[in-house]
Amino acid sequence: MKKVITFILTAMMITGLVSCSKDKEKSSSTKDNTSSSVSESSSEAEASLAESPLEVLNTVWATYEEAEKFPIAGGDFSEENNNMEGPGKFSIEDAEAIDSQLGFPVASIAKIEDAASIVHMMNANTFTCGAYRVKKGEDIKAVADEIKANIIARQWMCGIPEKYAILTAGEDVICVFGAVNIVDVFTAKVKTSYPTTETVSEDNIA
């Protein structure tokens, strides 16, 4: 009788240990799956960021339907960078030009390594957008705040833009100003194209 009882108790203990082991395996598997999902989400987020400011603007502009588009030009005035049909690369070698045309502060030029632009072909104050790749080690929010201060203090020619918005997407700062409806549509498309985009600041100018 004692042998039977001992056998039953031993069998119960083994069953319990196996069950516990399976629960641990399930728990470990769940953690691994969760970790894998987080890792994949992180990789997807990283993969969604652009290789350059020009790629950012090209990606956003490509989301516009034909009926939504308006006449634009992009880039600086060099033959290499000027684009009369879409976004263009903007050289950061001429700090005065990037300030006067896009509103990026001269004092902050050393903090970026690349830039691109879109400007309304009829009137820059109807729509102007600059995208800037911030150098590694620089505070991207600080750069965004410096752009904001420069935009607010700006002496406007040929009319005053109605609104400005400053966004960050990955390592890029995107500043846009112009007519409210155009600015709002553009910022919405940036956020759709790059879901990790954050709005640093936006407000009416006029």
PDB file of C-alpha atoms in Angstrom:
ATOM      1  CA  MET A   1       0.000   0.000   0.000  1.00  0.00           C
ATOM      2  CA  LYS A   2       2.837   2.347   0.929  1.00  0.00           C
ATOM      3  CA  LYS A   3       4.524   1.582  -2.394  1.00  0.00           C
ATOM      4  CA  VAL A   4       1.323   2.471  -4.262  1.00  0.00           C
ATOM      5  CA  ILE A   5       0.952   5.766  -2.385  1.00  0.00           C
ATOM      6  CA  THR A   6       4.624   6.599  -2.962  1.00  0.00           C
ATOM      7  CA  PHE A   7       4.241   5.838  -6.663  1.00  0.00           C
ATOM      8  CA  ILE A   8       1.162   8.077  -6.932  1.00  0.00           C
ATOM      9  CA  LEU A   9       2.882  10.955  -5.083  1.00  0.00           C
ATOM     10  CA  THR A  10       5.981  10.632  -7.257  1.00  0.00           C
ATOM     11  CA  ALA A  11       3.853  10.612 -10.393  1.00  0.00           C
ATOM     12  CA  MET A  12       2.033  13.750  -9.202  1.00  0.00           C
ATOM     13  CA  MET A  13       5.335  15.520  -8.487  1.00  0.00           C
ATOM     14  CA  ILE A  14       6.714  14.640 -11.934  1.00  0.00           C
ATOM     15  CA  THR A  15       3.504  15.813 -13.580  1.00  0.00           C
ATOM     16  CA  GLY A  16       3.682  19.073 -11.596  1.00  0.00           C
ATOM     17  CA  LEU A  17       7.300  19.642 -12.549  1.00  0.00           C
ATOM     18  CA  VAL A  18       6.602  19.001 -16.240  1.00  0.00           C
ATOM     19  CA  SER A  19       3.609  21.352 -16.122  1.00  0.00           C
ATOM     20  CA  CYS A  20       5.674  24.037 -14.369  1.00  0.00           C
ATOM     21  CA  SER A  21       8.421  23.620 -16.933  1.00  0.00           C
ATOM     22  CA  LYS A  22       5.923  24.041 -19.777  1.00  0.00           C
ATOM     23  CA  ASP A  23       4.513  27.185 -18.141  1.00  0.00           C
ATOM     24  CA  LYS A  24       8.020  28.594 -17.894  1.00  0.00           C
ATOM     25  CA  GLU A  25       8.651  27.724 -21.517  1.00  0.00           C
ATOM     26  CA  LYS A  26       5.408  29.453 -22.512  1.00  0.00           C
ATOM     27  CA  SER A  27       6.339  32.481 -20.409  1.00  0.00           C
ATOM     28  CA  SER A  28       9.817  32.537 -21.932  1.00  0.00           C
ATOM     29  CA  SER A  29       8.341  32.116 -25.406  1.00  0.00           C
ATOM     30  CA  THR A  30       5.874  34.953 -24.782  1.00  0.00           C
ATOM     31  CA  LYS A  31       8.685  37.205 -23.575  1.00  0.00           C
ATOM     32  CA  ASP A  32      10.794  36.278 -26.591  1.00  0.00           C
ATOM     33  CA  ASN A  33       7.874  37.002 -28.925  1.00  0.00           C
ATOM     34  CA  THR A  34       7.195  40.320 -27.183  1.00  0.00           C
ATOM     35  CA  SER A  35      10.865  41.228 -27.358  1.00  0.00           C
ATOM     36  CA  SER A  36      10.943  40.229 -31.005  1.00  0.00           C
ATOM     37  CA  SER A  37       7.843  42.340 -31.737  1.00  0.00           C
ATOM     38  CA  VAL A  38       9.371  45.381 -30.000  1.00  0.00           C
ATOM     39  CA  SER A  39      12.609  44.841 -31.912  1.00  0.00           C
ATOM     40  CA  GLU A  40      10.728  44.550 -35.213  1.00  0.00           C
ATOM     41  CA  SER A  41       8.685  47.679 -34.442  1.00  0.00           C
ATOM     42  CA  SER A  42      11.892  49.544 -33.623  1.00  0.00           C
ATOM     43  CA  SER A  43      13.489  48.337 -36.851  1.00  0.00           C
ATOM     44  CA  GLU A  44      10.428  49.377 -38.843  1.00  0.00           C
ATOM     45  CA  ALA A  45      10.520  52.828 -37.214  1.00  0.00           C
ATOM     46  CA  GLU A  46      14.215  53.188 -38.052  1.00  0.00           C
ATOM     47  CA  ALA A  47      13.639  51.965 -41.587  1.00  0.00           C
ATOM     48  CA  SER A  48      10.903  54.572 -42.093  1.00  0.00           C
ATOM     49  CA  LEU A  49      13.366  57.428 -41.582  1.00  0.00           C
ATOM     50  CA  ALA A  50      14.877  59.004 -44.677  1.00  0.00           C
ATOM     51  CA  GLU A  51      18.488  58.949 -45.765  1.00  0.00           C
ATOM     52  CA  SER A  52      18.485  62.692 -46.475  1.00  0.00           C
ATOM     53  CA  PRO A  53      16.314  65.828 -46.160  1.00  0.00           C
ATOM     54  CA  LEU A  54      15.746  65.701 -49.919  1.00  0.00           C
ATOM     55  CA  GLU A  55      14.338  62.181 -49.601  1.00  0.00           C
ATOM     56  CA  VAL A  56      11.973  63.431 -46.898  1.00  0.00           C
ATOM     57  CA  LEU A  57      10.563  66.159 -49.137  1.00  0.00           C
ATOM     58  CA  ASN A  58      10.408  63.896 -52.203  1.00  0.00           C
ATOM     59  CA  THR A  59       8.518  61.279 -50.186  1.00  0.00           C
ATOM     60  CA  VAL A  60       6.010  63.811 -48.864  1.00  0.00           C
ATOM     61  CA  TRP A  61       5.515  65.515 -52.237  1.00  0.00           C
ATOM     62  CA  ALA A  62       4.868  62.125 -53.834  1.00  0.00           C
ATOM     63  CA  THR A  63       1.800  61.685 -51.600  1.00  0.00           C
ATOM     64  CA  TYR A  64       0.068  64.706 -53.168  1.00  0.00           C
ATOM     65  CA  GLU A  65      -2.725  63.999 -55.612  1.00  0.00           C
ATOM     66  CA  GLU A  66      -2.541  65.982 -58.856  1.00  0.00           C
ATOM     67  CA  ALA A  67      -5.475  68.128 -57.758  1.00  0.00           C
ATOM     68  CA  GLU A  68      -3.657  69.037 -54.522  1.00  0.00           C
ATOM     69  CA  LYS A  69      -0.394  70.105 -56.141  1.00  0.00           C
ATOM     70  CA  PHE A  70       0.661  73.693 -56.764  1.00  0.00           C
ATOM     71  CA  PRO A  71       3.588  75.202 -58.720  1.00  0.00           C
ATOM     72  CA  ILE A  72       6.811  74.631 -56.793  1.00  0.00           C
ATOM     73  CA  ALA A  73      10.555  74.896 -57.157  1.00  0.00           C
ATOM     74  CA  GLY A  74      13.181  73.289 -54.988  1.00  0.00           C
ATOM     75  CA  GLY A  75      16.827  73.681 -54.043  1.00  0.00           C
ATOM     76  CA  ASP A  76      19.189  76.618 -54.288  1.00  0.00           C
ATOM     77  CA  PHE A  77      19.974  78.572 -57.447  1.00  0.00           C
ATOM     78  CA  SER A  78      22.880  76.382 -58.542  1.00  0.00           C
ATOM     79  CA  GLU A  79      22.516  74.390 -61.763  1.00  0.00           C
ATOM     80  CA  GLU A  80      23.264  71.209 -59.830  1.00  0.00           C
ATOM     81  CA  ASN A  81      20.614  71.628 -57.142  1.00  0.00           C
ATOM     82  CA  ASN A  82      17.842  73.712 -58.682  1.00  0.00           C
ATOM     83  CA  ASN A  83      14.671  71.777 -59.508  1.00  0.00           C
ATOM     84  CA  MET A  84      11.744  73.552 -61.181  1.00  0.00           C
ATOM     85  CA  GLU A  85       9.401  70.587 -60.800  1.00  0.00           C
ATOM     86  CA  GLY A  86       9.877  69.375 -57.246  1.00  0.00           C
ATOM     87  CA  PRO A  87      12.000  69.453 -54.087  1.00  0.00           C
ATOM     88  CA  GLY A  88      15.724  70.142 -54.400  1.00  0.00           C
ATOM     89  CA  LYS A  89      18.901  69.970 -52.364  1.00  0.00           C
ATOM     90  CA  PHE A  90      19.925  73.272 -50.777  1.00  0.00           C
ATOM     91  CA  SER A  91      23.628  73.923 -50.194  1.00  0.00           C
ATOM     92  CA  ILE A  92      24.522  74.899 -46.627  1.00  0.00           C
ATOM     93  CA  GLU A  93      27.771  76.564 -47.696  1.00  0.00           C
ATOM     94  CA  ASP A  94      26.056  79.934 -48.078  1.00  0.00           C
ATOM     95  CA  ALA A  95      24.562  80.599 -44.640  1.00  0.00           C
ATOM     96  CA  GLU A  96      23.136  83.973 -45.662  1.00  0.00           C
ATOM     97  CA  ALA A  97      21.240  82.429 -48.567  1.00  0.00           C
ATOM     98  CA  ILE A  98      19.685  79.644 -46.502  1.00  0.00           C
ATOM     99  CA  ASP A  99      18.615  82.250 -43.932  1.00  0.00           C
ATOM    100  CA  SER A 100      17.139  84.737 -46.390  1.00  0.00           C
ATOM    101  CA  GLN A 101      15.366  82.144 -48.529  1.00  0.00           C
ATOM    102  CA  LEU A 102      14.294  79.492 -45.989  1.00  0.00           C
ATOM    103  CA  GLY A 103      14.490  81.180 -42.593  1.00  0.00           C
ATOM    104  CA  PHE A 104      17.243  78.973 -41.159  1.00  0.00           C
ATOM    105  CA  PRO A 105      19.394  81.035 -38.734  1.00  0.00           C
ATOM    106  CA  VAL A 106      22.951  81.833 -39.798  1.00  0.00           C
ATOM    107  CA  ALA A 107      24.213  81.233 -36.241  1.00  0.00           C
ATOM    108  CA  SER A 108      22.993  77.607 -36.329  1.00  0.00           C
ATOM    109  CA  ILE A 109      24.426  76.586 -39.709  1.00  0.00           C
ATOM    110  CA  ALA A 110      27.284  74.585 -38.156  1.00  0.00           C
ATOM    111  CA  LYS A 111      24.713  72.306 -36.486  1.00  0.00           C
ATOM    112  CA  ILE A 112      23.379  70.832 -39.733  1.00  0.00           C
ATOM    113  CA  GLU A 113      25.027  68.747 -42.442  1.00  0.00           C
ATOM    114  CA  ASP A 114      22.457  68.784 -45.249  1.00  0.00           C
ATOM    115  CA  ALA A 115      19.336  70.639 -46.371  1.00  0.00           C
ATOM    116  CA  ALA A 116      16.560  70.593 -48.969  1.00  0.00           C
ATOM    117  CA  SER A 117      13.673  72.873 -49.848  1.00  0.00           C
ATOM    118  CA  ILE A 118      10.320  73.400 -51.533  1.00  0.00           C
ATOM    119  CA  VAL A 119       9.082  76.905 -52.343  1.00  0.00           C
ATOM    120  CA  HIS A 120       5.841  78.055 -53.950  1.00  0.00           C
ATOM    121  CA  MET A 121       6.873  79.261 -57.398  1.00  0.00           C
ATOM    122  CA  MET A 122       4.567  82.282 -57.347  1.00  0.00           C
ATOM    123  CA  ASN A 123       5.241  83.563 -53.818  1.00  0.00           C
ATOM    124  CA  ALA A 124       7.602  82.136 -51.201  1.00  0.00           C
ATOM    125  CA  ASN A 125       5.413  83.465 -48.397  1.00  0.00           C
ATOM    126  CA  THR A 126       2.501  81.415 -49.705  1.00  0.00           C
ATOM    127  CA  PHE A 127       4.538  78.290 -49.009  1.00  0.00           C
ATOM    128  CA  THR A 128       8.167  77.656 -48.094  1.00  0.00           C
ATOM    129  CA  CYS A 129       9.583  74.490 -46.579  1.00  0.00           C
ATOM    130  CA  GLY A 130      13.117  73.677 -45.478  1.00  0.00           C
ATOM    131  CA  ALA A 131      14.261  70.273 -44.216  1.00  0.00           C
ATOM    132  CA  TYR A 132      17.553  70.042 -42.335  1.00  0.00           C
ATOM    133  CA  ARG A 133      19.663  67.049 -41.257  1.00  0.00           C
ATOM    134  CA  VAL A 134      21.025  67.792 -37.782  1.00  0.00           C
ATOM    135  CA  LYS A 135      24.562  66.602 -37.044  1.00  0.00           C
ATOM    136  CA  LYS A 136      25.043  63.735 -34.609  1.00  0.00           C
ATOM    137  CA  GLY A 137      25.655  65.059 -31.106  1.00  0.00           C
ATOM    138  CA  GLU A 138      23.617  68.213 -31.636  1.00  0.00           C
ATOM    139  CA  ASP A 139      20.358  68.798 -29.768  1.00  0.00           C
ATOM    140  CA  ILE A 140      17.646  68.569 -32.432  1.00  0.00           C
ATOM    141  CA  LYS A 141      15.039  70.294 -30.240  1.00  0.00           C
ATOM    142  CA  ALA A 142      17.455  73.168 -29.603  1.00  0.00           C
ATOM    143  CA  VAL A 143      17.955  73.565 -33.365  1.00  0.00           C
ATOM    144  CA  ALA A 144      14.163  73.564 -33.837  1.00  0.00           C
ATOM    145  CA  ASP A 145      13.808  76.284 -31.194  1.00  0.00           C
ATOM    146  CA  GLU A 146      16.501  78.386 -32.893  1.00  0.00           C
ATOM    147  CA  ILE A 147      14.642  78.132 -36.206  1.00  0.00           C
ATOM    148  CA  LYS A 148      11.418  79.159 -34.460  1.00  0.00           C
ATOM    149  CA  ALA A 149      13.059  82.237 -32.908  1.00  0.00           C
ATOM    150  CA  ASN A 150      14.440  83.236 -36.317  1.00  0.00           C
ATOM    151  CA  ILE A 151      11.063  82.822 -38.017  1.00  0.00           C
ATOM    152  CA  ILE A 152       9.221  84.843 -35.378  1.00  0.00           C
ATOM    153  CA  ALA A 153      11.773  87.689 -35.507  1.00  0.00           C
ATOM    154  CA  ARG A 154      11.866  87.734 -39.318  1.00  0.00           C
ATOM    155  CA  GLN A 155      11.208  90.880 -41.312  1.00  0.00           C
ATOM    156  CA  TRP A 156       8.855  89.684 -44.036  1.00  0.00           C
ATOM    157  CA  MET A 157       8.878  90.952 -47.614  1.00  0.00           C
ATOM    158  CA  CYS A 158       6.069  90.558 -50.183  1.00  0.00           C
ATOM    159  CA  GLY A 159       3.413  89.768 -47.579  1.00  0.00           C
ATOM    160  CA  ILE A 160       3.418  87.915 -44.284  1.00  0.00           C
ATOM    161  CA  PRO A 161       2.864  84.129 -44.111  1.00  0.00           C
ATOM    162  CA  GLU A 162      -0.235  83.166 -42.150  1.00  0.00           C
ATOM    163  CA  LYS A 163       1.254  80.250 -40.215  1.00  0.00           C
ATOM    164  CA  TYR A 164       4.462  78.360 -39.442  1.00  0.00           C
ATOM    165  CA  ALA A 165       5.088  74.817 -38.208  1.00  0.00           C
ATOM    166  CA  ILE A 166       8.307  73.132 -37.080  1.00  0.00           C
ATOM    167  CA  LEU A 167       8.515  69.337 -36.982  1.00  0.00           C
ATOM    168  CA  THR A 168      11.156  66.742 -36.182  1.00  0.00           C
ATOM    169  CA  ALA A 169      11.388  63.389 -37.961  1.00  0.00           C
ATOM    170  CA  GLY A 170      14.328  61.227 -37.034  1.00  0.00           C
ATOM    171  CA  GLU A 171      17.455  63.375 -37.429  1.00  0.00           C
ATOM    172  CA  ASP A 172      15.664  65.998 -39.528  1.00  0.00           C
ATOM    173  CA  VAL A 173      14.018  69.283 -38.618  1.00  0.00           C
ATOM    174  CA  ILE A 174      11.310  70.420 -41.032  1.00  0.00           C
ATOM    175  CA  CYS A 175      10.206  74.047 -41.009  1.00  0.00           C
ATOM    176  CA  VAL A 176       7.284  75.225 -43.121  1.00  0.00           C
ATOM    177  CA  PHE A 177       5.500  78.562 -43.351  1.00  0.00           C
ATOM    178  CA  GLY A 178       2.828  80.030 -45.587  1.00  0.00           C
ATOM    179  CA  ALA A 179      -0.951  79.947 -46.057  1.00  0.00           C
ATOM    180  CA  VAL A 180      -2.763  78.066 -43.284  1.00  0.00           C
ATOM    181  CA  ASN A 181      -4.470  75.500 -45.524  1.00  0.00           C
ATOM    182  CA  ILE A 182      -1.255  74.651 -47.415  1.00  0.00           C
ATOM    183  CA  VAL A 183       0.805  74.384 -44.224  1.00  0.00           C
ATOM    184  CA  ASP A 184      -1.799  72.164 -42.554  1.00  0.00           C
ATOM    185  CA  VAL A 185      -2.048  69.785 -45.523  1.00  0.00           C
ATOM    186  CA  PHE A 186       1.731  69.540 -45.794  1.00  0.00           C
ATOM    187  CA  THR A 187       2.306  68.826 -42.094  1.00  0.00           C
ATOM    188  CA  ALA A 188      -0.430  66.175 -42.160  1.00  0.00           C
ATOM    189  CA  LYS A 189       1.284  64.484 -45.097  1.00  0.00           C
ATOM    190  CA  VAL A 190       4.655  64.581 -43.312  1.00  0.00           C
ATOM    191  CA  LYS A 191       3.113  62.791 -40.333  1.00  0.00           C
ATOM    192  CA  THR A 192       1.476  60.212 -42.592  1.00  0.00           C
ATOM    193  CA  SER A 193       4.740  59.579 -44.427  1.00  0.00           C
ATOM    194  CA  TYR A 194       6.810  59.484 -41.216  1.00  0.00           C
ATOM    195  CA  PRO A 195       4.635  58.374 -38.262  1.00  0.00           C
ATOM    196  CA  THR A 196       7.362  59.150 -35.679  1.00  0.00           C
ATOM    197  CA  THR A 197       7.181  62.854 -36.612  1.00  0.00           C
ATOM    198  CA  GLU A 198       6.722  65.251 -33.688  1.00  0.00           C
ATOM    199  CA  THR A 199       5.398  68.809 -33.810  1.00  0.00           C
ATOM    200  CA  VAL A 200       7.821  71.041 -31.927  1.00  0.00           C
ATOM    201  CA  SER A 201       5.958  74.277 -32.534  1.00  0.00           C
ATOM    202  CA  GLU A 202       3.221  75.765 -34.699  1.00  0.00           C
ATOM    203  CA  ASP A 203       1.370  79.048 -34.564  1.00  0.00           C
ATOM    204  CA  ASN A 204      -0.152  81.805 -36.648  1.00  0.00           C
ATOM    205  CA  ILE A 205       2.166  84.557 -37.854  1.00  0.00           C
ATOM    206  CA  ALA A 206      -0.247  87.057 -39.415  1.00  0.00           C
TER     207      ALA A 206
END
